[in-house]
Structure formats: structure tokens, C-alpha cells
Short mmCIF file of C-alpha atoms in Angstrom, two decimals:
data_model
loop_
_atom_site.label_atom_id
_atom_site.label_comp_id
_atom_site.label_asym_id
_atom_site.label_seq_id
_atom_site.Cartn_x
_atom_site.Cartn_y
_atom_site.Cartn_z
CA MET A 1 -7.04 -55.71 -4.26
CA SER A 2 -5.87 -52.86 -6.53
CA ASP A 3 -3.43 -55.16 -8.39
CA ALA A 4 -6.18 -57.66 -9.13
CA ILE A 5 -8.47 -54.88 -10.35
CA THR A 6 -5.70 -53.54 -12.60
CA LYS A 7 -5.23 -56.96 -14.23
CA ILE A 8 -8.97 -57.30 -14.84
CA VAL A 9 -9.13 -53.78 -16.29
CA ASN A 10 -6.24 -54.53 -18.66
CA ILE A 11 -8.03 -57.64 -19.95
CA ILE A 12 -11.26 -55.70 -20.49
CA ALA A 13 -9.39 -52.79 -22.10
CA GLU A 14 -7.64 -55.08 -24.54
CA TYR A 15 -10.92 -56.78 -25.47
CA ALA A 16 -12.77 -53.45 -25.86
CA TYR A 17 -9.97 -51.92 -27.93
CA THR A 18 -9.84 -54.97 -30.21
CA ASN A 19 -13.59 -54.85 -30.86
CA GLY A 20 -13.86 -51.06 -31.05
CA TYR A 21 -16.12 -50.52 -27.99
CA PRO A 22 -16.06 -47.07 -26.30
CA LYS A 23 -14.87 -46.96 -22.70
CA TRP A 24 -18.17 -45.76 -21.27
CA ALA A 25 -20.00 -48.68 -22.90
CA ALA A 26 -17.50 -51.15 -21.47
CA ALA A 27 -17.87 -49.55 -18.03
CA ILE A 28 -21.66 -49.89 -18.17
CA PHE A 29 -21.26 -53.50 -19.27
CA ILE A 30 -18.96 -54.17 -16.28
CA ILE A 31 -21.52 -52.74 -13.85
CA ILE A 32 -24.36 -54.74 -15.45
CA LEU A 33 -22.19 -57.86 -15.35
CA SER A 34 -21.41 -57.33 -11.66
CA VAL A 35 -25.13 -56.92 -10.88
CA PHE A 36 -25.83 -60.11 -12.84
CA LEU A 37 -23.10 -62.06 -11.04
CA ALA A 38 -24.24 -60.78 -7.64
CA THR A 39 -27.84 -61.77 -8.39
CA VAL A 40 -26.84 -65.21 -9.67
CA THR A 41 -24.66 -65.78 -6.61
CA ARG A 42 -27.51 -64.85 -4.30
CA PHE A 43 -29.86 -67.12 -6.27
CA ILE A 44 -27.46 -70.05 -5.93
CA ILE A 45 -27.15 -69.44 -2.19
CA ASP A 46 -30.93 -69.21 -1.71
CA ARG A 47 -31.84 -72.06 -4.05
CA TYR A 48 -29.14 -74.65 -3.51
CA ILE A 49 -26.69 -73.92 -0.68
CA SER A 50 -29.48 -73.06 1.77
CA ARG A 51 -31.12 -76.41 0.97
CA LEU A 52 -27.92 -78.20 1.89
CA THR A 53 -27.66 -76.36 5.21
CA LYS A 54 -31.27 -77.23 6.05
CA LEU A 55 -30.37 -80.93 5.80
CA THR A 56 -28.05 -80.65 8.79
CA GLN A 57 -29.27 -81.16 12.35
CA THR A 58 -28.01 -77.80 13.56
CA GLU A 59 -29.24 -74.33 12.61
CA ILE A 60 -25.88 -72.68 13.05
CA ASP A 61 -24.91 -73.09 9.37
CA ASP A 62 -28.26 -71.60 8.29
CA GLU A 63 -27.70 -68.54 10.47
CA ILE A 64 -24.12 -68.08 9.26
CA LEU A 65 -25.29 -68.37 5.65
CA ASP A 66 -27.93 -65.70 6.27
CA ALA A 67 -25.27 -63.50 7.83
CA VAL A 68 -22.85 -63.70 4.87
CA LYS A 69 -25.41 -63.74 2.04
CA ALA A 70 -25.97 -59.99 1.81
CA PRO A 71 -22.27 -59.04 2.29
CA ILE A 72 -21.25 -61.36 -0.58
CA TYR A 73 -23.87 -59.70 -2.81
CA TYR A 74 -22.62 -56.19 -2.04
CA LEU A 75 -18.98 -57.27 -2.28
CA ILE A 76 -19.47 -58.33 -5.90
CA LEU A 77 -21.25 -55.04 -6.67
CA LEU A 78 -18.49 -52.95 -5.09
CA VAL A 79 -15.73 -54.80 -6.93
CA GLY A 80 -17.59 -54.35 -10.22
CA PHE A 81 -18.04 -50.65 -9.48
CA LEU A 82 -14.31 -50.25 -8.79
CA ILE A 83 -13.37 -52.03 -12.01
CA ALA A 84 -15.75 -49.83 -14.00
CA ILE A 85 -14.53 -46.48 -12.65
CA ASN A 86 -10.92 -47.61 -12.94
CA TYR A 87 -11.46 -48.52 -16.57
CA ILE A 88 -12.88 -45.14 -17.59
CA GLN A 89 -10.23 -43.39 -15.42
CA ILE A 90 -12.53 -40.91 -13.71
CA PRO A 91 -10.97 -38.16 -11.56
CA TYR A 92 -10.33 -38.85 -7.87
CA TYR A 93 -10.31 -42.58 -8.43
CA ASP A 94 -8.06 -43.08 -5.39
CA TYR A 95 -10.72 -41.51 -3.17
CA PHE A 96 -13.29 -43.97 -4.49
CA VAL A 97 -10.91 -46.81 -3.66
CA ILE A 98 -10.56 -45.51 -0.11
CA ILE A 99 -14.33 -45.22 0.34
CA VAL A 100 -14.96 -48.70 -1.02
CA SER A 101 -12.14 -50.12 1.12
CA ILE A 102 -13.69 -48.59 4.25
CA ILE A 103 -17.09 -50.04 3.34
CA LEU A 104 -15.51 -53.47 2.82
CA ILE A 105 -13.74 -53.29 6.19
CA ILE A 106 -17.00 -52.40 7.95
CA ILE A 107 -18.81 -55.24 6.18
CA ALA A 108 -16.02 -57.70 7.06
CA ALA A 109 -16.09 -56.62 10.72
CA GLN A 110 -19.86 -57.02 10.81
CA VAL A 111 -19.70 -60.50 9.23
CA ILE A 112 -16.95 -61.71 11.57
CA SER A 113 -18.66 -60.38 14.70
CA LYS A 114 -22.02 -61.79 13.64
CA THR A 115 -20.49 -65.20 12.90
CA ILE A 116 -18.78 -65.30 16.29
CA GLU A 117 -22.03 -64.27 17.99
CA ILE A 118 -23.94 -67.05 16.21
CA VAL A 119 -21.37 -69.71 17.14
CA LEU A 120 -21.12 -68.67 20.79
CA THR A 121 -24.90 -68.31 21.14
CA GLU A 122 -25.38 -71.81 19.73
CA PHE A 123 -22.76 -73.10 22.16
CA SER A 124 -24.58 -71.35 25.03
CA MET A 125 -27.94 -72.87 24.03
CA ARG A 126 -26.44 -76.37 23.87
CA MET A 127 -24.83 -75.95 27.27
CA SER A 128 -28.05 -74.68 28.84
CA SER A 129 -30.09 -77.60 27.45
CA LYS A 130 -27.57 -80.20 28.59
CA GLU A 131 -28.19 -81.76 31.99
CA VAL A 132 -24.97 -81.83 33.99
CA SER A 133 -24.02 -82.26 37.61
CA ASP A 134 -22.90 -79.35 39.77
CA ASP A 135 -19.25 -80.41 39.44
CA GLU A 136 -19.46 -80.63 35.64
CA ARG A 137 -21.23 -77.29 35.43
CA ARG A 138 -18.49 -75.62 37.42
CA SER A 139 -15.66 -77.27 35.48
CA THR A 140 -16.70 -75.68 32.19
CA ILE A 141 -17.31 -72.16 30.97
CA ASP A 142 -20.51 -70.89 32.55
CA ILE A 143 -23.19 -70.01 30.00
CA GLU A 144 -23.65 -66.75 31.89
CA ALA A 145 -20.20 -65.73 30.59
CA ILE A 146 -21.13 -66.17 26.92
CA PRO A 147 -22.95 -62.80 26.47
CA PHE A 148 -20.02 -61.03 28.12
CA ILE A 149 -17.52 -62.80 25.85
CA ILE A 150 -19.64 -61.91 22.81
CA ARG A 151 -19.69 -58.22 23.73
CA ILE A 152 -15.95 -58.09 24.38
CA THR A 153 -15.16 -59.94 21.14
CA LYS A 154 -17.41 -57.71 19.03
CA LEU A 155 -15.95 -54.59 20.63
CA SER A 156 -12.40 -55.82 19.91
CA ILE A 157 -13.25 -56.55 16.26
CA PHE A 158 -14.69 -53.09 15.68
CA ILE A 159 -11.75 -51.43 17.45
CA ILE A 160 -9.39 -53.25 15.07
CA ALA A 161 -11.57 -52.17 12.12
CA PHE A 162 -11.45 -48.57 13.39
CA LEU A 163 -7.65 -48.68 13.60
CA ILE A 164 -7.35 -50.03 10.05
CA ILE A 165 -9.75 -47.37 8.72
CA THR A 166 -7.79 -44.65 10.54
CA LYS A 167 -4.57 -45.85 8.94
CA ILE A 168 -6.20 -45.83 5.48
CA LEU A 169 -7.66 -42.34 5.89
CA PHE A 170 -4.77 -40.54 7.56
CA ASN A 171 -1.83 -42.89 6.96
CA ILE A 172 -1.09 -42.86 10.69
CA ASP A 173 1.05 -45.48 12.37
CA ILE A 174 -1.27 -47.86 14.21
CA ASN A 175 1.24 -48.21 17.07
CA SER A 176 0.95 -44.51 17.88
CA ILE A 177 -2.86 -44.81 17.83
CA VAL A 178 -2.70 -47.74 20.23
CA VAL A 179 -0.45 -45.78 22.60
CA GLY A 180 -2.82 -42.80 22.44
CA LEU A 181 -5.83 -44.99 23.14
CA GLY A 182 -3.96 -46.54 26.05
CA LEU A 183 -3.27 -43.16 27.63
CA PHE A 184 -6.88 -42.13 27.00
CA SER A 185 -8.10 -45.34 28.62
CA ILE A 186 -5.99 -44.65 31.71
CA GLY A 187 -7.60 -41.22 32.06
CA ILE A 188 -11.08 -42.67 31.61
CA GLY A 189 -10.22 -45.43 34.07
CA PHE A 190 -9.42 -42.94 36.84
CA ALA A 191 -12.64 -41.03 36.13
CA ALA A 192 -14.83 -44.14 36.17
CA LYS A 193 -12.88 -46.50 38.41
CA ASP A 194 -16.00 -47.74 40.23
CA THR A 195 -17.70 -48.65 36.96
CA PHE A 196 -14.63 -50.51 35.71
CA ALA A 197 -14.23 -52.22 39.08
CA ASN A 198 -17.77 -53.57 38.76
CA LEU A 199 -17.15 -54.64 35.15
CA PHE A 200 -14.00 -56.56 36.01
CA ALA A 201 -15.66 -58.04 39.08
CA GLY A 202 -18.57 -59.23 36.92
CA PHE A 203 -16.08 -60.85 34.55
CA PHE A 204 -14.35 -62.68 37.41
CA ILE A 205 -17.70 -63.84 38.82
CA LEU A 206 -18.63 -65.33 35.45
CA LEU A 207 -15.28 -67.11 35.16
CA ASP A 208 -14.71 -68.19 38.78
CA ARG A 209 -18.41 -69.04 39.35
CA PRO A 210 -18.69 -68.70 43.15
CA PHE A 211 -22.41 -68.81 42.39
CA VAL A 212 -24.57 -69.11 39.29
CA ARG A 213 -28.05 -67.98 38.40
CA GLY A 214 -30.74 -69.81 40.37
CA GLU A 215 -28.59 -70.55 43.42
CA ARG A 216 -29.41 -69.28 46.91
CA ILE A 217 -26.80 -67.03 48.50
CA GLU A 218 -26.42 -64.66 51.42
CA ILE A 219 -24.51 -61.38 51.40
CA GLN A 220 -24.69 -58.63 54.02
CA ASN A 221 -27.75 -60.21 55.68
CA TYR A 222 -29.61 -60.46 52.36
CA VAL A 223 -30.70 -64.01 51.54
CA GLY A 224 -32.21 -64.94 48.19
CA ASP A 225 -31.88 -66.58 44.80
CA VAL A 226 -29.60 -65.15 42.12
CA ILE A 227 -31.80 -64.13 39.17
CA ASP A 228 -29.26 -62.27 37.03
CA ILE A 229 -25.50 -61.76 36.81
CA GLY A 230 -24.87 -58.64 34.74
CA LEU A 231 -21.73 -56.77 33.75
CA ARG A 232 -22.09 -54.24 36.58
CA THR A 233 -24.52 -55.71 39.09
CA THR A 234 -25.94 -58.97 40.40
CA LYS A 235 -29.68 -59.19 41.13
CA ILE A 236 -30.91 -61.28 44.07
CA LYS A 237 -34.58 -62.11 44.69
CA THR A 238 -35.02 -62.28 48.45
CA LEU A 239 -37.30 -64.63 50.37
CA THR A 240 -39.72 -61.71 50.82
CA ASP A 241 -40.03 -61.41 47.03
CA LYS A 242 -37.92 -58.25 46.78
CA VAL A 243 -35.09 -57.72 44.28
CA VAL A 244 -31.78 -56.57 45.74
CA ILE A 245 -29.28 -55.11 43.25
CA VAL A 246 -25.70 -55.55 44.44
CA PRO A 247 -22.64 -54.03 42.69
CA ASN A 248 -20.34 -56.77 41.43
CA ALA A 249 -17.35 -55.21 43.18
CA LEU A 250 -19.12 -55.83 46.51
CA MET A 251 -19.97 -59.40 45.49
CA VAL A 252 -16.25 -60.06 44.97
CA SER A 253 -14.88 -58.21 48.01
CA ASP A 254 -17.48 -59.28 50.61
CA ILE A 255 -18.15 -62.71 52.14
CA VAL A 256 -20.82 -64.62 50.21
CA VAL A 257 -22.53 -67.71 51.64
CA ASN A 258 -23.67 -70.16 48.97
CA TYR A 259 -26.33 -72.49 50.37
CA VAL A 260 -26.17 -74.78 47.32
CA LEU A 261 -22.51 -75.77 47.63
CA PRO A 262 -21.36 -78.43 47.95
CA ARG A 263 -24.87 -79.80 47.31
CA LYS A 264 -28.51 -78.72 47.28
CA LYS A 265 -29.17 -80.66 50.49
CA VAL A 266 -29.29 -78.21 53.39
CA GLN A 267 -29.84 -78.46 57.14
CA LEU A 268 -32.57 -76.39 58.74
CA ARG A 269 -32.63 -75.58 62.44
CA GLU A 270 -35.81 -74.11 63.91
CA ILE A 271 -36.53 -73.04 67.50
CA TYR A 272 -39.96 -73.79 68.97
CA GLY A 273 -41.09 -72.47 72.35
CA VAL A 274 -43.70 -74.16 74.57
CA ALA A 275 -45.21 -73.12 77.87
CA TYR A 276 -43.66 -74.11 81.16
CA GLY A 277 -45.25 -77.28 82.50
CA SER A 278 -45.62 -78.86 79.05
CA ASP A 279 -44.84 -82.55 78.65
CA ILE A 280 -41.30 -82.50 77.24
CA ASP A 281 -41.49 -86.01 75.77
CA LYS A 282 -44.81 -85.17 74.10
CA VAL A 283 -43.40 -81.95 72.62
CA MET A 284 -40.44 -83.80 71.12
CA GLU A 285 -42.73 -86.54 69.80
CA VAL A 286 -45.06 -84.03 68.09
CA LEU A 287 -42.16 -82.19 66.44
CA LEU A 288 -40.66 -85.42 65.08
CA GLU A 289 -44.04 -86.62 63.78
CA ALA A 290 -44.57 -83.29 62.00
CA ALA A 291 -41.14 -83.61 60.38
CA ASP A 292 -41.84 -87.19 59.25
CA GLU A 293 -45.00 -86.10 57.44
CA CYS A 294 -43.08 -83.69 55.17
CA ASP A 295 -42.07 -85.15 51.78
CA TYR A 296 -39.26 -82.65 51.24
CA ILE A 297 -37.38 -83.74 54.38
CA TYR A 298 -34.79 -86.53 54.36
CA LYS A 299 -35.59 -89.51 56.57
CA LYS A 300 -31.87 -90.28 56.80
CA PRO A 301 -30.25 -88.62 58.59
CA LYS A 302 -33.27 -88.63 60.84
CA PRO A 303 -34.83 -85.41 62.16
CA GLU A 304 -33.64 -84.56 65.66
CA VAL A 305 -35.08 -82.52 68.53
CA TYR A 306 -33.07 -81.02 71.41
CA PHE A 307 -34.01 -78.98 74.44
CA VAL A 308 -31.80 -75.89 74.19
CA LYS A 309 -32.92 -73.17 76.59
CA PHE A 310 -35.00 -72.05 79.55
CA ASN A 311 -36.45 -68.83 78.14
CA ASP A 312 -38.23 -66.19 80.18
CA TYR A 313 -41.68 -67.38 79.18
CA SER A 314 -41.07 -70.67 77.38
CA LEU A 315 -39.10 -73.86 77.11
CA ASP A 316 -37.19 -73.73 73.80
CA PHE A 317 -36.64 -76.81 71.64
CA GLU A 318 -34.55 -76.98 68.47
CA LEU A 319 -35.70 -79.11 65.53
CA ARG A 320 -32.92 -80.15 63.13
CA ILE A 321 -33.91 -81.50 59.73
CA TRP A 322 -32.27 -82.01 56.35
CA LEU A 323 -34.11 -80.54 53.36
CA LYS A 324 -33.82 -82.29 49.98
CA ASP A 325 -33.63 -78.96 48.16
CA TYR A 326 -32.61 -75.55 49.49
CA HIS A 327 -35.64 -74.00 47.74
CA GLU A 328 -37.85 -75.66 50.36
CA ASN A 329 -36.13 -73.55 52.98
CA LYS A 330 -38.17 -70.41 53.51
CA GLY A 331 -35.71 -69.24 56.10
CA ARG A 332 -32.00 -68.57 55.92
CA GLY A 333 -30.61 -72.04 55.37
CA ALA A 334 -28.21 -73.72 57.73
#
């Protein structure tokens, strides 16, 4: 960037010297010109380019344009400022170059991270609005993983920006910084191993997808619907309308029963006790009639009733039915 600025300064210096303009006047003219160019550029973006993006069916280009509009404006101003102070040769010019370079790096990191966030968010919204089968949903990247990927990507971008800024300020070899950060990370990892275990477990849950939000699962005698899969914990809403918060490390290491897989259809087995002396045929008939009247029960395979046990005070019968959707099951499931 400094070579390009030097060439521009030489052109301006030659023109100013030929026409007898003082340096300070030329510097002011450069700043005014940069403000003018920045304003015109922003006007063109608002007036014409934004109209073109509005003609498209997606809003992603509009959001990206909004994200880069302000940085382009300030980029032109900063370049004009550098050319002006280089032309009049003010003291400590190199320090100004460093400051402006740092600002440009921060702006670039912000623009890149924002653009990636916009693209991935749009992808997530399209995936969530698309109706797919269970197999298709599990063969692609789960939309629950998108926020995690966005955070990791943005963090990586700003770490790279930090390393570049550190090299500019202190002229330190980036490799040594990376090694130092690695050793520091190892120390932090030992101090917060449980936290990192939950973070990595959350990442593997989002990628492997043993369950997704909205599915009914059972873990350690807790049965409920998954309402959130976070970086550290998974939240389960139980059948008694309570929210159980489970560390992701436990979700990965323990046995989890998913009542949705391989399909939403689920078998329900219920025990009903009747008094001794009851008409067994009549009991079985009543249970089957009650099952037939329910819309959420499959007629094929047919509901079945079996006598299972002589209890102390009752004769126990088991009713076996197939529910069309696991959400109709107010009990445990199979």
C-alpha cells in the first residue's frame, strides 16, 4: 500500500510544483477530494447498486452490500488521509501508517466475518424452511451447527487479525506467537477441561446428530423433547413440563434413547388392572374398542391385548398400540 501511495504523492507533487501550489494547500485538496470520492461512492451504492440487488430474489446480496458500504467509505477517507500527510511529510509519518494499517485490518476482519455470518445464516434459514425427510435431514449439515460454525469462524478471523496486528506493532515472528498461544491454550485447557469437554461434545452432537431439536429422547431416566442444543449444554423439556439441563459431555458419554429413530411411529404398551372375577373377553373387547376410537393410533398393525399377570389384587392386561407420532405418547415411548 505504501508504494502505491508514494506513486500517487509523486504525481500530485509534480502537478503542485508545476502550478506553484503550496504543499499544505495540496494536502487539504487531497483530503477534500477523498471526502468527495467517498461520498460519491456511497451515493452510487445507495442509488444504483442497491437497486440492482433489490431486483434479485434473495436478500443476501442486500445484506452484504450494507455490510461493506460503510467500510468502503472509510477506506477511501483513510487512504486520502495517508496520501495527504505523506505529501506534506509530517513528523512520525510511519506511526500514522501503522495506525491506519491496524484500522484497515480491523475493518477487513469485521467485513469478512460479517459476510460469512450473512451467508451461513441465509443458508441456515433456507435449510430450516425446506421440508425434507428424516434421512435427508441427517445426511446434511444440521442447521443447529450453523451458529457454532459462525462463532468459530469469526473467532478464527479475529485471531488472525490479532496476529497480523501484533507483527505490525512489535515486528514479532508470527510462528513464535502461535507457539506461545498453543502453550497458553494447553494451560487453560487443564484448568477448564470440563468446559472444553462440553464444548467439544456439543460440536460432535451438532455434526453427528444422534438427535436434533424437537425429537424425544431419554437419558438417565429423563424423558422429554429436545428444545435446545447449545455449546455447553442440551436442554430437554420433560413430559411433566420441566426443563432438564444436561452437560453435553454427559450426552455423548451416556446411553441416549431416541424415540424418533428410525421413524416417528412408536409402540406404546400400557398395563391395565381389573378386579378378579371380571369377564376377561369383555375386558379385552373394551380395551380394543377404546383403541379403535383414537385417531392417532394406527389400525394396521392392529391394537393387541394380552393377559400378562395375576397380580395381588387385580388381573393385569397389556394393551399394545402403534402411535402415528411419538408426541401423542404421554408416557415413555416403547
